[in-house]
Coordinates of N, CA and C in Angstrom, one line a residue:
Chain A
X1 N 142.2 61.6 -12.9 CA 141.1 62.5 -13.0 C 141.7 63.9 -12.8
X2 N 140.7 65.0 -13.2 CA 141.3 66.0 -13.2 C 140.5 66.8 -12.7
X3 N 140.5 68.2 -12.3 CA 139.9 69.5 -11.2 C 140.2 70.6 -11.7
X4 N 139.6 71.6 -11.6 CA 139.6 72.8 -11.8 C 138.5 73.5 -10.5
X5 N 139.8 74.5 -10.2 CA 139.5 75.7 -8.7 C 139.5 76.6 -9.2
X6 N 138.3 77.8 -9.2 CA 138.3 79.2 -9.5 C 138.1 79.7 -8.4
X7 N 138.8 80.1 -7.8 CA 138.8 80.6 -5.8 C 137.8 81.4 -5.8
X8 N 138.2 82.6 -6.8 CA 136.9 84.1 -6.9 C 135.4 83.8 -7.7
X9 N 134.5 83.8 -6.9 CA 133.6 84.3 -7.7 C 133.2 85.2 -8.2
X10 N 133.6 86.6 -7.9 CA 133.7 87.4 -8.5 C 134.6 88.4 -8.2
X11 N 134.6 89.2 -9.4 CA 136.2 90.6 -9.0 C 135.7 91.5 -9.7
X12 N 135.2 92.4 -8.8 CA 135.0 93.9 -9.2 C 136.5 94.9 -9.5
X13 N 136.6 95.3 -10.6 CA 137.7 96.3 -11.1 C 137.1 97.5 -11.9
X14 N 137.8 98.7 -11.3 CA 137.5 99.8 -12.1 C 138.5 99.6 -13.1
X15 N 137.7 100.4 -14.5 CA 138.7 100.5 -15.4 C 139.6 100.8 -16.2
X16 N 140.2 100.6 -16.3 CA 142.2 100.6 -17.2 C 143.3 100.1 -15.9
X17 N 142.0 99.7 -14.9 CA 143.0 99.1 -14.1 C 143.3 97.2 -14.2
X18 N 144.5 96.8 -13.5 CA 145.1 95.5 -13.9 C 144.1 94.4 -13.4
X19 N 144.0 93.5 -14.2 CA 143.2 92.5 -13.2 C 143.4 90.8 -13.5
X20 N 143.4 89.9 -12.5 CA 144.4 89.1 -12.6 C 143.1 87.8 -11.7
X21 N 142.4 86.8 -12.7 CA 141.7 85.8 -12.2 C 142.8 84.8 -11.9
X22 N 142.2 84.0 -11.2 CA 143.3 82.8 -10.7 C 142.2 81.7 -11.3
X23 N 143.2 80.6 -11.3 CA 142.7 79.2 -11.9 C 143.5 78.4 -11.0
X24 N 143.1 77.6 -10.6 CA 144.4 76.2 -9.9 C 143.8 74.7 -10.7
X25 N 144.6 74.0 -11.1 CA 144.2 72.5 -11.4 C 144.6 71.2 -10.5
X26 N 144.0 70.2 -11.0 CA 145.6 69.1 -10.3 C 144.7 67.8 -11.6
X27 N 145.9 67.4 -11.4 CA 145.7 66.1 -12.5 C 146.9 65.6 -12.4
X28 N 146.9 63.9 -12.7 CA 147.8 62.9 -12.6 C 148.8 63.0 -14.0
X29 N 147.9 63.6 -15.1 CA 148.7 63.5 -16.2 C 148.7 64.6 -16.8
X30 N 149.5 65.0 -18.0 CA 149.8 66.3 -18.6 C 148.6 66.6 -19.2
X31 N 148.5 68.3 -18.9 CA 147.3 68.9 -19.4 C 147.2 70.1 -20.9
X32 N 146.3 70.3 -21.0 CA 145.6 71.5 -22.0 C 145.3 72.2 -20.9
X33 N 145.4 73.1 -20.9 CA 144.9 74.0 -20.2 C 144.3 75.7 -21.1
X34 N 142.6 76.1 -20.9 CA 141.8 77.1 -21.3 C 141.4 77.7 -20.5
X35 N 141.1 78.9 -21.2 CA 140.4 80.0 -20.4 C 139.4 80.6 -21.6
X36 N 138.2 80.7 -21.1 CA 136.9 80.8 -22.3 C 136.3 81.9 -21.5
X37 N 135.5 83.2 -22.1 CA 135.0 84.3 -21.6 C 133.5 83.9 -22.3
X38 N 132.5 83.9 -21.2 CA 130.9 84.3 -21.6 C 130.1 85.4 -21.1
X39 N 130.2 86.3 -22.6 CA 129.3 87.5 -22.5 C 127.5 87.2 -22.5
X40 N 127.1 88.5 -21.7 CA 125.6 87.9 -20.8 C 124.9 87.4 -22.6
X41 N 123.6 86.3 -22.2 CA 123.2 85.7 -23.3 C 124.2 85.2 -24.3
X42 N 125.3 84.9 -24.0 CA 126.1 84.0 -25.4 C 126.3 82.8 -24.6
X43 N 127.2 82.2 -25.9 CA 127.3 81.1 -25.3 C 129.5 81.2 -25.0
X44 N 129.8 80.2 -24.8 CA 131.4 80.7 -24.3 C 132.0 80.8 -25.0
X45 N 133.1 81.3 -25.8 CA 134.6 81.6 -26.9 C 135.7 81.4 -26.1
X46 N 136.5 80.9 -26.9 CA 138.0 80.5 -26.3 C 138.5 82.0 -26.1
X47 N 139.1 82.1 -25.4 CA 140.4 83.4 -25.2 C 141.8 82.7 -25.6
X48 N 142.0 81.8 -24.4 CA 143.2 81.3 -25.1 C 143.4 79.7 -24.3
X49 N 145.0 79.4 -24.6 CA 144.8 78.2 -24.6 C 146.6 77.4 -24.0
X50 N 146.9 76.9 -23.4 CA 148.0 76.6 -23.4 C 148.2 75.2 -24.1
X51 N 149.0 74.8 -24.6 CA 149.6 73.0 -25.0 C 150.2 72.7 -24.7
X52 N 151.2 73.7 -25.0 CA 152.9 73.0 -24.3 C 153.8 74.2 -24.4
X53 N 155.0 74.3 -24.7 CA 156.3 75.1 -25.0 C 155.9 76.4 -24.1
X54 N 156.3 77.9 -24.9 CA 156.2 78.6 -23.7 C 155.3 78.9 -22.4
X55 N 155.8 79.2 -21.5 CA 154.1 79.1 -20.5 C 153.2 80.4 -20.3
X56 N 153.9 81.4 -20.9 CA 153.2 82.7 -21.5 C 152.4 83.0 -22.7
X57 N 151.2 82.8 -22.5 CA 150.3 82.2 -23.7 C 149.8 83.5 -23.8
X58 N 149.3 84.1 -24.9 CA 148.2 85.7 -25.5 C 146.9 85.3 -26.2
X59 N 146.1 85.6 -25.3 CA 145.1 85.7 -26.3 C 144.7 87.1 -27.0
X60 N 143.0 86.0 -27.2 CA 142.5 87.7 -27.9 C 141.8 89.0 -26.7
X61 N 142.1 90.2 -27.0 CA 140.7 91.0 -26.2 C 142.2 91.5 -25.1
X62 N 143.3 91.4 -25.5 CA 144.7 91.6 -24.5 C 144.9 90.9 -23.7
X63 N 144.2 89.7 -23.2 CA 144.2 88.6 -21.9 C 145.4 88.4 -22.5
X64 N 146.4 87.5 -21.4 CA 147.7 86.5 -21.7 C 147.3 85.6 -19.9
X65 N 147.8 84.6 -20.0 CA 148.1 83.7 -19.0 C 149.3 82.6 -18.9
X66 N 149.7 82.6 -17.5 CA 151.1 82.1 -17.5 C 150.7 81.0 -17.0
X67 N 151.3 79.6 -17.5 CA 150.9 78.4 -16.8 C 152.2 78.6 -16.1
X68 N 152.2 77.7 -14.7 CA 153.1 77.6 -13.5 C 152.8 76.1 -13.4
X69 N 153.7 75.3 -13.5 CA 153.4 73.7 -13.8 C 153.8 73.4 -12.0
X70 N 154.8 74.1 -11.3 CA 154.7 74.0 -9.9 C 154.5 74.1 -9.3
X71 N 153.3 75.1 -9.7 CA 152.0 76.1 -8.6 C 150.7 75.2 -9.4
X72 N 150.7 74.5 -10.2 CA 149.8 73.9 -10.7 C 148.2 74.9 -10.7
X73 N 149.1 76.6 -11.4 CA 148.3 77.5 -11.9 C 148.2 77.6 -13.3
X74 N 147.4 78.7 -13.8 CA 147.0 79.5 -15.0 C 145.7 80.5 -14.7
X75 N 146.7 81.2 -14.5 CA 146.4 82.6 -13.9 C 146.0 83.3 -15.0
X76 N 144.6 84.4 -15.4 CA 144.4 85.3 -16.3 C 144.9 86.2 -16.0
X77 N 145.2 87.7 -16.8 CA 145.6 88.5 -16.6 C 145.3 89.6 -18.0
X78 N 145.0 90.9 -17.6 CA 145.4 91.9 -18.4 C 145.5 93.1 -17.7
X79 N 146.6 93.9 -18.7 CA 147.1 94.9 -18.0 C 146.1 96.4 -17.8
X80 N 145.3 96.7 -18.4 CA 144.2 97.3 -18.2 C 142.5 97.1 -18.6
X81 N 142.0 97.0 -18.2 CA 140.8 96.6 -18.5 C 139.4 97.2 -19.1
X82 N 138.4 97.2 -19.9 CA 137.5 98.0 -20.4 C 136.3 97.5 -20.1
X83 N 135.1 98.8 -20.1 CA 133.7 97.8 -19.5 C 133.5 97.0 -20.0
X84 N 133.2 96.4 -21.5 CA 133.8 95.6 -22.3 C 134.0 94.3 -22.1
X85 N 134.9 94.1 -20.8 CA 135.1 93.2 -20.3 C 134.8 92.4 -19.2
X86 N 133.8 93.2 -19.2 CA 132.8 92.6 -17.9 C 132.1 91.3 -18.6
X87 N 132.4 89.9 -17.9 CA 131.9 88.7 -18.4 C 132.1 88.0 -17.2
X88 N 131.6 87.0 -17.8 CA 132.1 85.3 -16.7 C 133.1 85.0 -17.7
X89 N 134.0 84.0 -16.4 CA 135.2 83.5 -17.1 C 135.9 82.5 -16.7
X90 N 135.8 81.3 -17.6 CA 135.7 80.0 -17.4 C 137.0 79.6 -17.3
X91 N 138.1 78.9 -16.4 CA 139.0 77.8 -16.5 C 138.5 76.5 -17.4
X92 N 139.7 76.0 -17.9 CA 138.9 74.5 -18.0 C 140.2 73.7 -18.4
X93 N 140.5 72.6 -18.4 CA 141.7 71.7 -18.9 C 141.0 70.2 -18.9
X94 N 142.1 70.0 -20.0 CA 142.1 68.9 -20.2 C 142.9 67.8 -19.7
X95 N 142.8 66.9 -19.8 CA 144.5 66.0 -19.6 C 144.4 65.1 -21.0
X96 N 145.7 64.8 -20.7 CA 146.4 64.3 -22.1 C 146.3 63.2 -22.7
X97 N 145.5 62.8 -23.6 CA 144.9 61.3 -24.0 C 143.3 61.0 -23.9
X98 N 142.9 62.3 -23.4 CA 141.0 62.5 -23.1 C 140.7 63.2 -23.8
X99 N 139.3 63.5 -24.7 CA 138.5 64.4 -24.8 C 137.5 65.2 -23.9
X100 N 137.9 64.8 -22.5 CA 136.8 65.7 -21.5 C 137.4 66.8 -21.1
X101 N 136.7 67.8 -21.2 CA 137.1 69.1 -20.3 C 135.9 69.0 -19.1
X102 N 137.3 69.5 -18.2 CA 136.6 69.9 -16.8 C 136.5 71.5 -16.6
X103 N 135.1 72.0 -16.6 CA 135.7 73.6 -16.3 C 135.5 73.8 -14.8
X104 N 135.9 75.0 -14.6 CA 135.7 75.8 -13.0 C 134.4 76.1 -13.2
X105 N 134.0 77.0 -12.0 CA 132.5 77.3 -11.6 C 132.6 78.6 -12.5
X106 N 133.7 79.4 -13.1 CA 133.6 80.7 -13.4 C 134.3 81.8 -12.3
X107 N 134.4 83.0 -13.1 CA 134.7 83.9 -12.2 C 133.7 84.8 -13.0
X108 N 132.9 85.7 -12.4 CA 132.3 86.7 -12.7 C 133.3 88.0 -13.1
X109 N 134.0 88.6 -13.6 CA 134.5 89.5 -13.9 C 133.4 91.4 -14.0
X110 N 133.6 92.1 -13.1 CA 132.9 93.1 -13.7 C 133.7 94.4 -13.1
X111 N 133.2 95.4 -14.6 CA 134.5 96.6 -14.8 C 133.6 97.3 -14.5
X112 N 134.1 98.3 -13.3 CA 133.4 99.6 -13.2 C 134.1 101.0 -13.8
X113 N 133.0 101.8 -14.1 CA 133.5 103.4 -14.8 C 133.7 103.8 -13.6
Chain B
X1 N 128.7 85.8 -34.8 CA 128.2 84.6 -35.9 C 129.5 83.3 -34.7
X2 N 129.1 82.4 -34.5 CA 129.5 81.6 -33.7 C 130.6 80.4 -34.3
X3 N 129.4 79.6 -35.2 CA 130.0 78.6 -36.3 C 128.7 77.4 -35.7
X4 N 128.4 77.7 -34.5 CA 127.3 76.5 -34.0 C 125.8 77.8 -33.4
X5 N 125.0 76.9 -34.1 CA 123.4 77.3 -34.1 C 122.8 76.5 -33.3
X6 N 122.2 77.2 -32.4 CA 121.2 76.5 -31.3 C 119.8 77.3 -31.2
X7 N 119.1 76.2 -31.7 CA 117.3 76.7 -31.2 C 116.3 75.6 -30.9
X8 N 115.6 76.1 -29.9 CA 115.2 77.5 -29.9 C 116.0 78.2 -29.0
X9 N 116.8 79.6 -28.5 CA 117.1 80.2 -27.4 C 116.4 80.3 -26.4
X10 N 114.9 80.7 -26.7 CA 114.0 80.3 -25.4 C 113.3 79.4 -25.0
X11 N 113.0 78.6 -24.2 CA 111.9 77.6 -23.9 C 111.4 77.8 -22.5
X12 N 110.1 77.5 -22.4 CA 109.3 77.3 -21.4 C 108.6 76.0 -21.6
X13 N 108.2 74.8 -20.8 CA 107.4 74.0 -21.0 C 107.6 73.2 -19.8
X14 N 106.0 72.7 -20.1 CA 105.7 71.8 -18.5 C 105.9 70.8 -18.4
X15 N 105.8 70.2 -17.3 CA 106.4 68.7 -16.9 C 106.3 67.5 -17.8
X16 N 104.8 67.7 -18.4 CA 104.2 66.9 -19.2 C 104.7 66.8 -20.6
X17 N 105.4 67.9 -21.5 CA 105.8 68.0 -22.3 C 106.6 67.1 -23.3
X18 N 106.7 67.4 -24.4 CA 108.2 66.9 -25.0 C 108.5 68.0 -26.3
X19 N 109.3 68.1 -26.2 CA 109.9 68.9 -26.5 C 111.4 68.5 -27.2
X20 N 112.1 69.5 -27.9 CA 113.4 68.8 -28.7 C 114.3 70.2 -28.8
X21 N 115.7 70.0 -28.3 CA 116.8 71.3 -29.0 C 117.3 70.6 -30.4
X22 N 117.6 71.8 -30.8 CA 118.7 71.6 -32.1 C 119.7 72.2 -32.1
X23 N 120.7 71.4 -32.1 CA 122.3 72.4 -32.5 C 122.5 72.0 -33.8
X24 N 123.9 73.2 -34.6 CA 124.1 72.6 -36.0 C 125.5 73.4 -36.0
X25 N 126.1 72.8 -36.5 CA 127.3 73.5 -37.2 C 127.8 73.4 -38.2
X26 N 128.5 74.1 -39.3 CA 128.9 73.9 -40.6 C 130.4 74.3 -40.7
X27 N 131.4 73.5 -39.7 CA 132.7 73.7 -39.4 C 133.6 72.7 -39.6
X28 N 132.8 71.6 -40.0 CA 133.3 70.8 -40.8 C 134.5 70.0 -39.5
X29 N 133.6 70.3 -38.3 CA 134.1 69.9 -37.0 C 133.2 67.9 -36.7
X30 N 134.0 67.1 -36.4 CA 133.9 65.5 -36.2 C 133.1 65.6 -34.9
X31 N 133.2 66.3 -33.8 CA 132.6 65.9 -32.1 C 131.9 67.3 -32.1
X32 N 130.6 66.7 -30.7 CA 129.7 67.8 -30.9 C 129.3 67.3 -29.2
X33 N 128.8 67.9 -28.2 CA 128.7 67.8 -27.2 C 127.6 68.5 -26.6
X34 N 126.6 68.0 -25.9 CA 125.5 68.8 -25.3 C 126.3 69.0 -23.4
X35 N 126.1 70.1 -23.5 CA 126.5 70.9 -21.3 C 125.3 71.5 -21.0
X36 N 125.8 71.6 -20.2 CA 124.7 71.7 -18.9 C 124.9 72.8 -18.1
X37 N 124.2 74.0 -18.4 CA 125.0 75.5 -17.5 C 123.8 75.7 -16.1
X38 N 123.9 75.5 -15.0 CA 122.9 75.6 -14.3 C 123.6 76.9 -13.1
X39 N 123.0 77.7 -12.6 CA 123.7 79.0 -11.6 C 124.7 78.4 -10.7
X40 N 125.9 78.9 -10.8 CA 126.7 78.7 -9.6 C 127.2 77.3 -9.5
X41 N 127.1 76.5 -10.6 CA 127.5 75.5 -10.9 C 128.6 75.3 -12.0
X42 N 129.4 74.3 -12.0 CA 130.3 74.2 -13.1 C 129.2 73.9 -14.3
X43 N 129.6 73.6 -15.1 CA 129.1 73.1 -17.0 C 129.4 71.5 -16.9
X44 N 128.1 71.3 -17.2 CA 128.1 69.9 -16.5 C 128.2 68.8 -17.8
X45 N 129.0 68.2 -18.3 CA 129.4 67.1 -19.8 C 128.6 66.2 -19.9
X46 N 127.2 66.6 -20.5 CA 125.6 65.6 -20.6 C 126.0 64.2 -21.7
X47 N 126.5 64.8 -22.7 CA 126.3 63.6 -23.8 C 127.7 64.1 -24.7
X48 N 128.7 63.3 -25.4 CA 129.5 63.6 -26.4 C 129.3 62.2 -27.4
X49 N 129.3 63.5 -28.6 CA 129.5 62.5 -29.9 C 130.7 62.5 -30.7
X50 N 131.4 61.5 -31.4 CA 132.5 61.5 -32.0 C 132.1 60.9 -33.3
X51 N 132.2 61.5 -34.1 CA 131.5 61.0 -35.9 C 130.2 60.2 -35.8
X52 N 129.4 60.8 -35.1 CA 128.1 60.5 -34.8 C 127.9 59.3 -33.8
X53 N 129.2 58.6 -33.0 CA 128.8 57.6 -32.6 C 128.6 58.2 -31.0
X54 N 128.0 57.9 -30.0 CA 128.2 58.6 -28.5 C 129.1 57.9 -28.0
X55 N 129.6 58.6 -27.6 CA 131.2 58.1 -26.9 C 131.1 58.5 -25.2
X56 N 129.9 59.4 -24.9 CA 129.8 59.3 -23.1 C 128.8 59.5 -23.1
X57 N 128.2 59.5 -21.9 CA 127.0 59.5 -21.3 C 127.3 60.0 -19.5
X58 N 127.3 61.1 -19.5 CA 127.6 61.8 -18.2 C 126.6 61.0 -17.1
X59 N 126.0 59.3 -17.3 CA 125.1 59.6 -15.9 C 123.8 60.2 -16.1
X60 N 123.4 60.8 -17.6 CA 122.0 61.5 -17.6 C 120.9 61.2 -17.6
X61 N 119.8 61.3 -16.6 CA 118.6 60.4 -16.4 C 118.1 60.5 -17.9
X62 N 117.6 59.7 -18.4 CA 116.6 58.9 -19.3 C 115.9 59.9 -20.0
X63 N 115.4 61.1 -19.1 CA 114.0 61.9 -19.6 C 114.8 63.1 -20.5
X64 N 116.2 62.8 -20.8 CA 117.2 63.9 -21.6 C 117.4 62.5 -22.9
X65 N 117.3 63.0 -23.7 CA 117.8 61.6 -25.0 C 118.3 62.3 -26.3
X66 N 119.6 62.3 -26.6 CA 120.2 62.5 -27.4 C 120.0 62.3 -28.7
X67 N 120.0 62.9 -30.3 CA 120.2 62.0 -31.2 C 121.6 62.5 -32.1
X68 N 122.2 62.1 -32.6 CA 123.0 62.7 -33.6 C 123.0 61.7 -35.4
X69 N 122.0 62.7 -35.8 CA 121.8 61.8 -37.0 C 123.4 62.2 -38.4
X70 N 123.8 63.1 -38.0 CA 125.3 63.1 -38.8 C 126.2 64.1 -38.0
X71 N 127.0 64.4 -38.5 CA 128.0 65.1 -37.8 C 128.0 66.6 -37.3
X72 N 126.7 67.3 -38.7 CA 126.7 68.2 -38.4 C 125.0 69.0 -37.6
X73 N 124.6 67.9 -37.3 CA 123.8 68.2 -36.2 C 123.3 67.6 -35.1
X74 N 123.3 67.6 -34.1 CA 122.3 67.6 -32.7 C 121.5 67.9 -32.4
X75 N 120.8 66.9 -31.5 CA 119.5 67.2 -31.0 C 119.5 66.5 -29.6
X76 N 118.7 67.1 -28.5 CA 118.6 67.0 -27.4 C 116.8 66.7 -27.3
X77 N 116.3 65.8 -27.0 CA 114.9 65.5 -26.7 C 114.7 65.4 -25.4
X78 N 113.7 66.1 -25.1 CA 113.2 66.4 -23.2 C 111.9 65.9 -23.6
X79 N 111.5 64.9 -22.0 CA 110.6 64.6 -22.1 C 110.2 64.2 -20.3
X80 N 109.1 65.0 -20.2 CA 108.5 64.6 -18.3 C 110.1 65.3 -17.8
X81 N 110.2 66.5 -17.6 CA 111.5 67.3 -17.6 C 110.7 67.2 -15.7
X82 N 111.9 67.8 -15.5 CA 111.6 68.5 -13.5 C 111.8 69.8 -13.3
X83 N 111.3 70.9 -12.4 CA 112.0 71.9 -12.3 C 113.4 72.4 -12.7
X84 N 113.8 71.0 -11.6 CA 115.6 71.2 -11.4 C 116.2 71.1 -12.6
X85 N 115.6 70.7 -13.5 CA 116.0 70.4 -15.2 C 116.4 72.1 -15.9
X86 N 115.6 73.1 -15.6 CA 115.8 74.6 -15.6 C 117.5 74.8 -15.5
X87 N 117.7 75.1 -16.8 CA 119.4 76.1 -17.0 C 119.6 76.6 -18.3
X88 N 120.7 76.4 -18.7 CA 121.2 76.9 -19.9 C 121.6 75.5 -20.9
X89 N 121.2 75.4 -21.3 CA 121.9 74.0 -22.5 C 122.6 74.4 -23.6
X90 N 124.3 74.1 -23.5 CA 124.7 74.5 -24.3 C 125.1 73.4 -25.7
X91 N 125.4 73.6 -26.4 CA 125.9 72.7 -27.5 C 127.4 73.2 -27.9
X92 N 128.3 72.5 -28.5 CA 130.0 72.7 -28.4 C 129.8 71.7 -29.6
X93 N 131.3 72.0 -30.4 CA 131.9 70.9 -31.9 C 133.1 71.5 -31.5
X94 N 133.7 70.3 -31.7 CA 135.6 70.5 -32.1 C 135.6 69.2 -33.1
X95 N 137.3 69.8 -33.3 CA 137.9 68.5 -34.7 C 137.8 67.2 -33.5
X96 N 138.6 66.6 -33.8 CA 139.0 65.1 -33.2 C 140.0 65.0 -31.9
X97 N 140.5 66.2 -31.4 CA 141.9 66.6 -31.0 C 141.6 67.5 -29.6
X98 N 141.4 67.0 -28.2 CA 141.5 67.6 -27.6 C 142.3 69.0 -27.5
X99 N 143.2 68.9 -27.7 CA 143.9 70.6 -27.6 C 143.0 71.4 -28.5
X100 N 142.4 71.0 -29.5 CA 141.4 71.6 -30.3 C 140.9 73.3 -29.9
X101 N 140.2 72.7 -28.6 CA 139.4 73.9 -28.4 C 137.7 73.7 -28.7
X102 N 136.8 74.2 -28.0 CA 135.6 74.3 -28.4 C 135.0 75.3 -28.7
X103 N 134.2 75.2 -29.9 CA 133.5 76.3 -30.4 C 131.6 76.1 -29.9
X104 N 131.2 76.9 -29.0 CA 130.0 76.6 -28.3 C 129.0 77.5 -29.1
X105 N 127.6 77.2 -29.1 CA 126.6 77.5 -29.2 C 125.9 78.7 -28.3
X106 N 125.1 79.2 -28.6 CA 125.0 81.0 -27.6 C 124.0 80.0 -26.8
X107 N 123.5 79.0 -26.6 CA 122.7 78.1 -25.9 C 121.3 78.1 -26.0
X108 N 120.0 77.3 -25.0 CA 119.0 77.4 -25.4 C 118.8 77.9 -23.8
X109 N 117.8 78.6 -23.4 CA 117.6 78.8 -22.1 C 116.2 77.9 -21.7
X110 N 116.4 77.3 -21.2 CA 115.2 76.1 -20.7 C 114.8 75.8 -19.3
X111 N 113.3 76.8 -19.1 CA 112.5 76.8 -17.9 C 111.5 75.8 -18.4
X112 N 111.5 74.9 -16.8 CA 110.3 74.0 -16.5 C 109.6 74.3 -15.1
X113 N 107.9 74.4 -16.2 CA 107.1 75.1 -14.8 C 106.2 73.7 -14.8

């Protein structure tokens, strides 16, 4: 079985400054690992996504996230931030041979002027 | 523009009711999935379909009933709903392939008074 931890519920950032959500997982077997943003009234879009090969994955909107297969992280991150990007922001993985995704509870993301 | 259509966005209806969602997508995507967004909660995996057949059943009481008459649509039938029944219902399609990714629906918002 598998888990997903989103420690923060929320993270206030002013902005063009850096900001950096955490994810933790655990699972018995190799994963997918996502990260999906929901703006207020929508429904979720992928940002990005890891599979396999490097662990420095880019998405869209300037996010990138590093999987750490020994910290059994995937950390979000961007280097400066826009109001813009004020959303919730979903963890989620899969493991390998399943079609279920488990997400986190979210992290609330909000950018202050 | 999403690729998956969900209506109605708003609902209100009483205990007594019945009532029906529709999702739809024209992405030429094989699985389609109804979640469950309630506050402060993870997104909870109600029902998945795989080329129309259901392939899970999250545990969901009886008064939620699924249909999937082809691939490229869903339906969620509520009926004698509870308060606690109140969240966000989302709908999701991917290809066949976990690493996939899901492409979600902006959802329906559904209060029960």
């Amino acid at each position: 079985a598998q888990s997903v931890t989103q420690l923060d519920s929320q993270v206030p950032v002013f902005e063009e400054a850096p900001v950096e959500l955490r994810c933790n997982y655990s699972s018995s077997v190799s994963v997918y690992l996502f990260w999906y943003v929901q703006y207020p009234n929508q429904g979720l879009q992928l940002l990005l996504k890891y599979l396999s090969g490097s662990t420095l994955v880019k998405g869209i909107n300037g996010f990138e996230a590093e999987f750490n297969k020994s910290q059994t992280s995937f950390h979000l991150r961007k280097p400066s931030v826009h109001i813009s990007d004020t959303a919730e922001y979903f963890c989620a993985v899969c493991g390998s041979g399943t079609y279920k995704y488990i997400f986190g509870t979210g992290t609330r993301l909000k950018v202050l002027a | 523009e999403t690729g998956v259509t969900q209506t109605p966005r708003h609902l209100v209806m009483g205990m007594t009711n019945k009532k029906s969602l529709k999702c739809e997508q024209h992405l030429g995507h094989n699985a389609m999935y109804w979640y469950k967004q309630s506050a402060k909660k993870p997104l909870e995996l109600m029902f998945v379909y795989n080329f129309k057949e259901q392939t899970e059943n999250n545990s969901v009481p009886s008064r939620f009933s699924p249909e999937c008459p082809n691939s490229s649509h869903l339906f969620l039938h509520l009926h004698t709903l509870q308060p606690e029944d109140s969240a966000l219902y989302l709908c999701a399609s991917s290809q066949d392939a976990p690493d996939y990714g899901y492409t979600f629906g902006s959802g329906t918002r559904l209060t029960v008074v």
